[in-house]
Short mmCIF file of C-alpha atoms in Angstrom, two decimals:
data_model
loop_
_atom_site.label_atom_id
_atom_site.label_comp_id
_atom_site.label_asym_id
_atom_site.label_seq_id
_atom_site.Cartn_x
_atom_site.Cartn_y
_atom_site.Cartn_z
CA ILE A 1 97.95 29.82 -12.96
CA LEU A 2 95.97 27.43 -15.15
CA ASN A 3 96.47 28.01 -18.86
CA VAL A 4 94.25 27.29 -21.84
CA GLU A 5 96.06 27.32 -25.21
CA GLN A 6 94.51 27.44 -28.62
CA SER A 7 96.14 27.08 -31.97
CA PRO A 8 96.44 28.34 -34.41
CA GLN A 9 95.89 31.96 -33.49
CA SER A 10 94.43 32.73 -36.97
CA LEU A 11 93.56 30.84 -40.01
CA HIS A 12 92.61 31.90 -43.58
CA VAL A 13 90.87 29.35 -45.69
CA GLN A 14 89.07 29.18 -48.98
CA GLU A 15 85.23 28.46 -49.03
CA GLY A 16 84.84 24.66 -49.15
CA ASP A 17 88.06 23.81 -47.25
CA SER A 18 87.75 21.79 -44.11
CA THR A 19 89.75 22.93 -41.13
CA ASN A 20 90.40 22.17 -37.44
CA PHE A 21 91.59 23.85 -34.44
CA THR A 22 93.20 22.77 -31.12
CA CYS A 23 92.57 23.66 -27.57
CA SER A 24 94.94 22.46 -24.93
CA PHE A 25 93.97 22.44 -21.20
CA PRO A 26 95.22 21.06 -17.82
CA SER A 27 94.52 17.32 -17.73
CA SER A 28 93.76 17.32 -13.97
CA ASN A 29 90.70 18.26 -12.07
CA PHE A 30 88.59 18.26 -15.21
CA TYR A 31 85.08 19.46 -14.96
CA ALA A 32 84.04 20.52 -18.37
CA LEU A 33 85.34 22.12 -21.74
CA HIS A 34 83.22 24.56 -23.75
CA TRP A 35 83.48 25.73 -27.17
CA TYR A 36 82.07 29.20 -28.23
CA ARG A 37 81.83 30.99 -31.51
CA TRP A 38 82.27 34.70 -31.38
CA GLU A 39 81.31 36.87 -34.43
CA THR A 40 82.67 40.45 -34.77
CA ALA A 41 80.32 42.95 -32.97
CA LYS A 42 78.29 40.21 -31.31
CA SER A 43 78.49 38.21 -28.13
CA PRO A 44 80.05 34.78 -27.75
CA GLU A 45 77.48 31.83 -28.36
CA ALA A 46 77.96 28.28 -27.09
CA LEU A 47 78.60 25.52 -29.59
CA PHE A 48 79.36 22.54 -27.36
CA VAL A 49 79.70 21.63 -23.66
CA MET A 50 81.86 18.58 -23.29
CA THR A 51 82.27 16.65 -19.96
CA LEU A 52 83.42 13.06 -20.70
CA ASN A 53 86.70 11.74 -22.02
CA GLY A 54 85.97 10.62 -25.58
CA ASP A 55 83.05 12.97 -26.05
CA GLU A 56 82.24 13.78 -29.62
CA LYS A 57 79.61 16.37 -30.35
CA LYS A 58 78.26 17.52 -33.73
CA LYS A 59 76.33 20.61 -34.83
CA GLY A 60 75.70 20.75 -38.68
CA ARG A 61 79.24 20.98 -40.30
CA ILE A 62 80.97 21.58 -36.96
CA SER A 63 82.08 18.88 -34.67
CA ALA A 64 84.42 18.54 -31.67
CA THR A 65 86.19 15.75 -29.84
CA LEU A 66 87.59 15.67 -26.29
CA ASN A 67 90.54 13.85 -24.72
CA THR A 68 90.73 14.73 -20.94
CA LYS A 69 93.62 12.35 -20.06
CA GLU A 70 96.04 14.22 -22.45
CA GLY A 71 94.21 17.54 -22.10
CA TYR A 72 93.09 18.54 -25.64
CA SER A 73 90.06 19.20 -27.68
CA TYR A 74 89.76 19.52 -31.48
CA LEU A 75 87.12 21.55 -33.21
CA TYR A 76 86.46 20.58 -36.90
CA ILE A 77 84.60 22.53 -39.49
CA LYS A 78 83.72 20.63 -42.76
CA GLY A 79 83.41 22.51 -45.96
CA SER A 80 84.01 26.05 -44.40
CA GLN A 81 81.55 28.75 -45.69
CA PRO A 82 82.07 32.53 -45.39
CA GLU A 83 79.45 32.62 -42.58
CA ASP A 84 81.77 30.48 -40.57
CA SER A 85 84.17 33.41 -40.25
CA ALA A 86 84.45 34.14 -36.47
CA THR A 87 86.59 33.63 -33.49
CA TYR A 88 86.25 30.26 -31.81
CA LEU A 89 86.93 30.20 -28.16
CA CYS A 90 87.42 27.23 -25.85
CA ALA A 91 86.98 27.49 -22.16
CA PHE A 92 87.96 25.26 -19.28
CA TYR A 93 86.00 24.94 -16.03
CA SER A 94 88.32 24.86 -12.94
CA GLY A 95 86.03 24.74 -9.86
CA GLY A 96 83.80 27.77 -10.32
CA LYS A 97 86.11 29.56 -12.61
CA LEU A 98 85.91 29.58 -16.42
CA ILE A 99 89.25 30.05 -18.07
CA PHE A 100 89.19 30.99 -21.75
CA GLY A 101 91.88 30.55 -24.39
CA GLN A 102 92.77 33.38 -26.70
CA GLY A 103 90.77 31.98 -29.50
CA THR A 104 91.41 30.99 -33.07
CA GLU A 105 90.23 33.61 -35.63
CA LEU A 106 88.92 31.91 -38.78
CA SER A 107 88.39 33.84 -42.06
CA VAL A 108 86.84 32.00 -44.88
CA LYS A 109 87.12 33.68 -48.39
CA PRO A 110 84.50 33.01 -51.02
CA GLU B 1 62.52 36.23 -24.57
CA ALA B 2 65.36 34.59 -22.57
CA GLN B 3 68.24 37.06 -22.40
CA VAL B 4 71.00 38.65 -20.45
CA THR B 5 70.87 42.47 -20.52
CA GLN B 6 73.69 44.99 -19.71
CA ASN B 7 73.51 48.73 -19.19
CA PRO B 8 74.88 50.92 -20.32
CA ARG B 9 76.27 49.59 -23.68
CA TYR B 10 78.75 52.32 -24.06
CA LEU B 11 80.36 54.49 -21.37
CA ILE B 12 83.07 57.17 -21.46
CA THR B 13 84.04 58.37 -17.99
CA VAL B 14 87.01 59.95 -16.28
CA THR B 15 89.49 58.48 -13.86
CA GLY B 16 88.11 58.11 -10.28
CA LYS B 17 84.53 58.67 -11.00
CA LYS B 18 82.65 55.71 -9.51
CA LEU B 19 80.41 53.74 -12.01
CA THR B 20 78.26 50.62 -12.10
CA VAL B 21 77.47 48.47 -15.06
CA THR B 22 74.21 46.59 -14.50
CA CYS B 23 73.59 42.99 -15.50
CA SER B 24 70.28 41.16 -15.42
CA GLN B 25 69.01 37.77 -16.65
CA ASN B 26 65.49 36.37 -16.82
CA MET B 27 66.41 32.75 -17.04
CA ASN B 28 66.47 31.97 -13.40
CA HIS B 29 70.23 31.08 -13.79
CA GLU B 30 72.19 30.40 -10.57
CA TYR B 31 75.61 31.23 -12.01
CA MET B 32 76.53 34.73 -13.05
CA SER B 33 79.89 36.07 -14.18
CA TRP B 34 81.78 39.15 -15.43
CA TYR B 35 84.48 39.10 -18.02
CA ARG B 36 86.59 41.69 -19.76
CA GLN B 37 88.01 41.26 -23.16
CA ASP B 38 91.26 42.96 -24.19
CA PRO B 39 93.10 42.62 -27.45
CA GLY B 40 95.59 39.80 -27.45
CA LEU B 41 94.41 38.70 -23.87
CA GLY B 42 91.12 37.03 -24.71
CA LEU B 43 88.21 36.83 -22.29
CA ARG B 44 89.31 37.04 -18.59
CA GLN B 45 87.01 36.32 -15.68
CA ILE B 46 86.66 39.20 -13.19
CA TYR B 47 84.18 37.83 -10.60
CA TYR B 48 81.61 35.03 -10.60
CA SER B 49 78.60 34.16 -8.43
CA MET B 50 77.27 30.56 -7.94
CA ASN B 51 74.11 31.90 -6.31
CA VAL B 52 72.53 34.70 -4.19
CA GLU B 53 75.01 36.17 -1.75
CA VAL B 54 77.80 33.90 -3.09
CA THR B 55 80.56 35.58 -5.01
CA ASP B 56 84.12 34.83 -5.78
CA LYS B 57 87.15 36.14 -7.32
CA GLY B 58 88.06 35.34 -11.02
CA ASP B 59 91.55 35.96 -12.41
CA VAL B 60 91.49 39.74 -12.66
CA PRO B 61 89.24 41.02 -9.71
CA GLU B 62 91.57 44.00 -8.74
CA GLY B 63 89.75 47.36 -9.00
CA TYR B 64 86.22 45.78 -9.17
CA LYS B 65 83.45 44.83 -6.81
CA VAL B 66 80.29 42.97 -7.35
CA SER B 67 77.24 42.01 -5.37
CA ARG B 68 74.38 39.37 -5.80
CA LYS B 69 71.53 40.25 -3.64
CA GLU B 70 68.96 38.94 -6.06
CA LYS B 71 69.14 36.06 -8.42
CA ARG B 72 68.57 37.90 -11.48
CA ASN B 73 70.93 40.82 -11.00
CA PHE B 74 74.73 40.97 -10.84
CA PRO B 75 76.12 44.54 -11.01
CA LEU B 76 79.80 45.31 -11.63
CA ILE B 77 81.07 48.21 -9.57
CA LEU B 78 84.17 50.27 -10.44
CA GLU B 79 84.76 52.41 -7.27
CA SER B 80 87.78 54.36 -8.75
CA PRO B 81 88.02 53.62 -12.48
CA SER B 82 91.44 54.03 -14.03
CA PRO B 83 92.54 53.89 -17.73
CA ASN B 84 93.81 50.37 -17.47
CA GLN B 85 90.11 49.39 -16.95
CA THR B 86 89.21 50.59 -20.44
CA SER B 87 87.88 47.31 -21.97
CA LEU B 88 84.94 45.44 -23.37
CA TYR B 89 83.00 43.85 -20.48
CA PHE B 90 80.59 40.90 -20.83
CA CYS B 91 78.18 39.55 -18.32
CA ALA B 92 77.18 35.98 -18.62
CA SER B 93 74.84 33.56 -16.82
CA SER B 94 74.37 29.78 -16.73
CA PRO B 95 72.18 27.23 -15.03
CA THR B 96 74.04 24.77 -12.76
CA THR B 97 72.58 21.47 -12.09
CA ASP B 98 74.17 18.65 -10.26
CA ARG B 99 77.56 20.44 -10.53
CA VAL B 100 77.47 20.10 -14.38
CA TRP B 101 78.69 23.44 -15.73
CA ASN B 102 76.45 24.34 -18.50
CA GLU B 103 76.94 26.82 -21.35
CA GLN B 104 77.19 30.50 -20.58
CA PHE B 105 74.70 32.91 -22.08
CA PHE B 106 76.43 36.32 -22.74
CA GLY B 107 75.02 39.76 -22.59
CA PRO B 108 75.51 42.13 -25.40
CA GLY B 109 78.66 43.77 -23.89
CA THR B 110 79.62 47.17 -22.32
CA ARG B 111 82.37 49.16 -24.04
CA LEU B 112 84.00 51.28 -21.25
CA THR B 113 86.63 54.02 -21.84
CA VAL B 114 88.25 55.58 -18.85
CA LEU B 115 90.05 58.75 -19.69
#
């Protein structure tokens, strides 16, 4: 059974802090890694789709890196804001299946 | 507006009473999928479909059926629901081009309670 691990499970930071999370995935048969942002009472929304080793993607204050050889991806949030509070999910494609990690729940206090 | 719709959004039912949750997308996406979300377990894939008449099992298919007779629709069928199928269900769709697996677009979710 393929496993996708995310750490930490939860994170509480102050407004303005920068933070990062880790997603670990199998390093063999890599197709793509996705990052999603999931706010309470809403549906998950895609942040990044990463396909190549060494990929770096950025959207505003949020960025992500990918290392397919060692099987990990980092998500960074620079200068966290209360509106960044959400659960951040990574998902690994294996053939047609999409396998999600359990997520990192971020809480940003004003 | 490009979207994935699910119906119903909320459902309370009893053990053994067959039900169908509908999912429809208007983006002409080839790939569609069903997930369930349970506390502490994250999103788990139930079934997916790469195109019309092509479906395959995800990680937790037991107790569920799907069909893909049209590109836009991907209903989830629970023939005999049981309390352990109480969960939050999401449908999602995605374009697939040249075997590059693009982002998933999620529906609003269906909260199902089986008594």
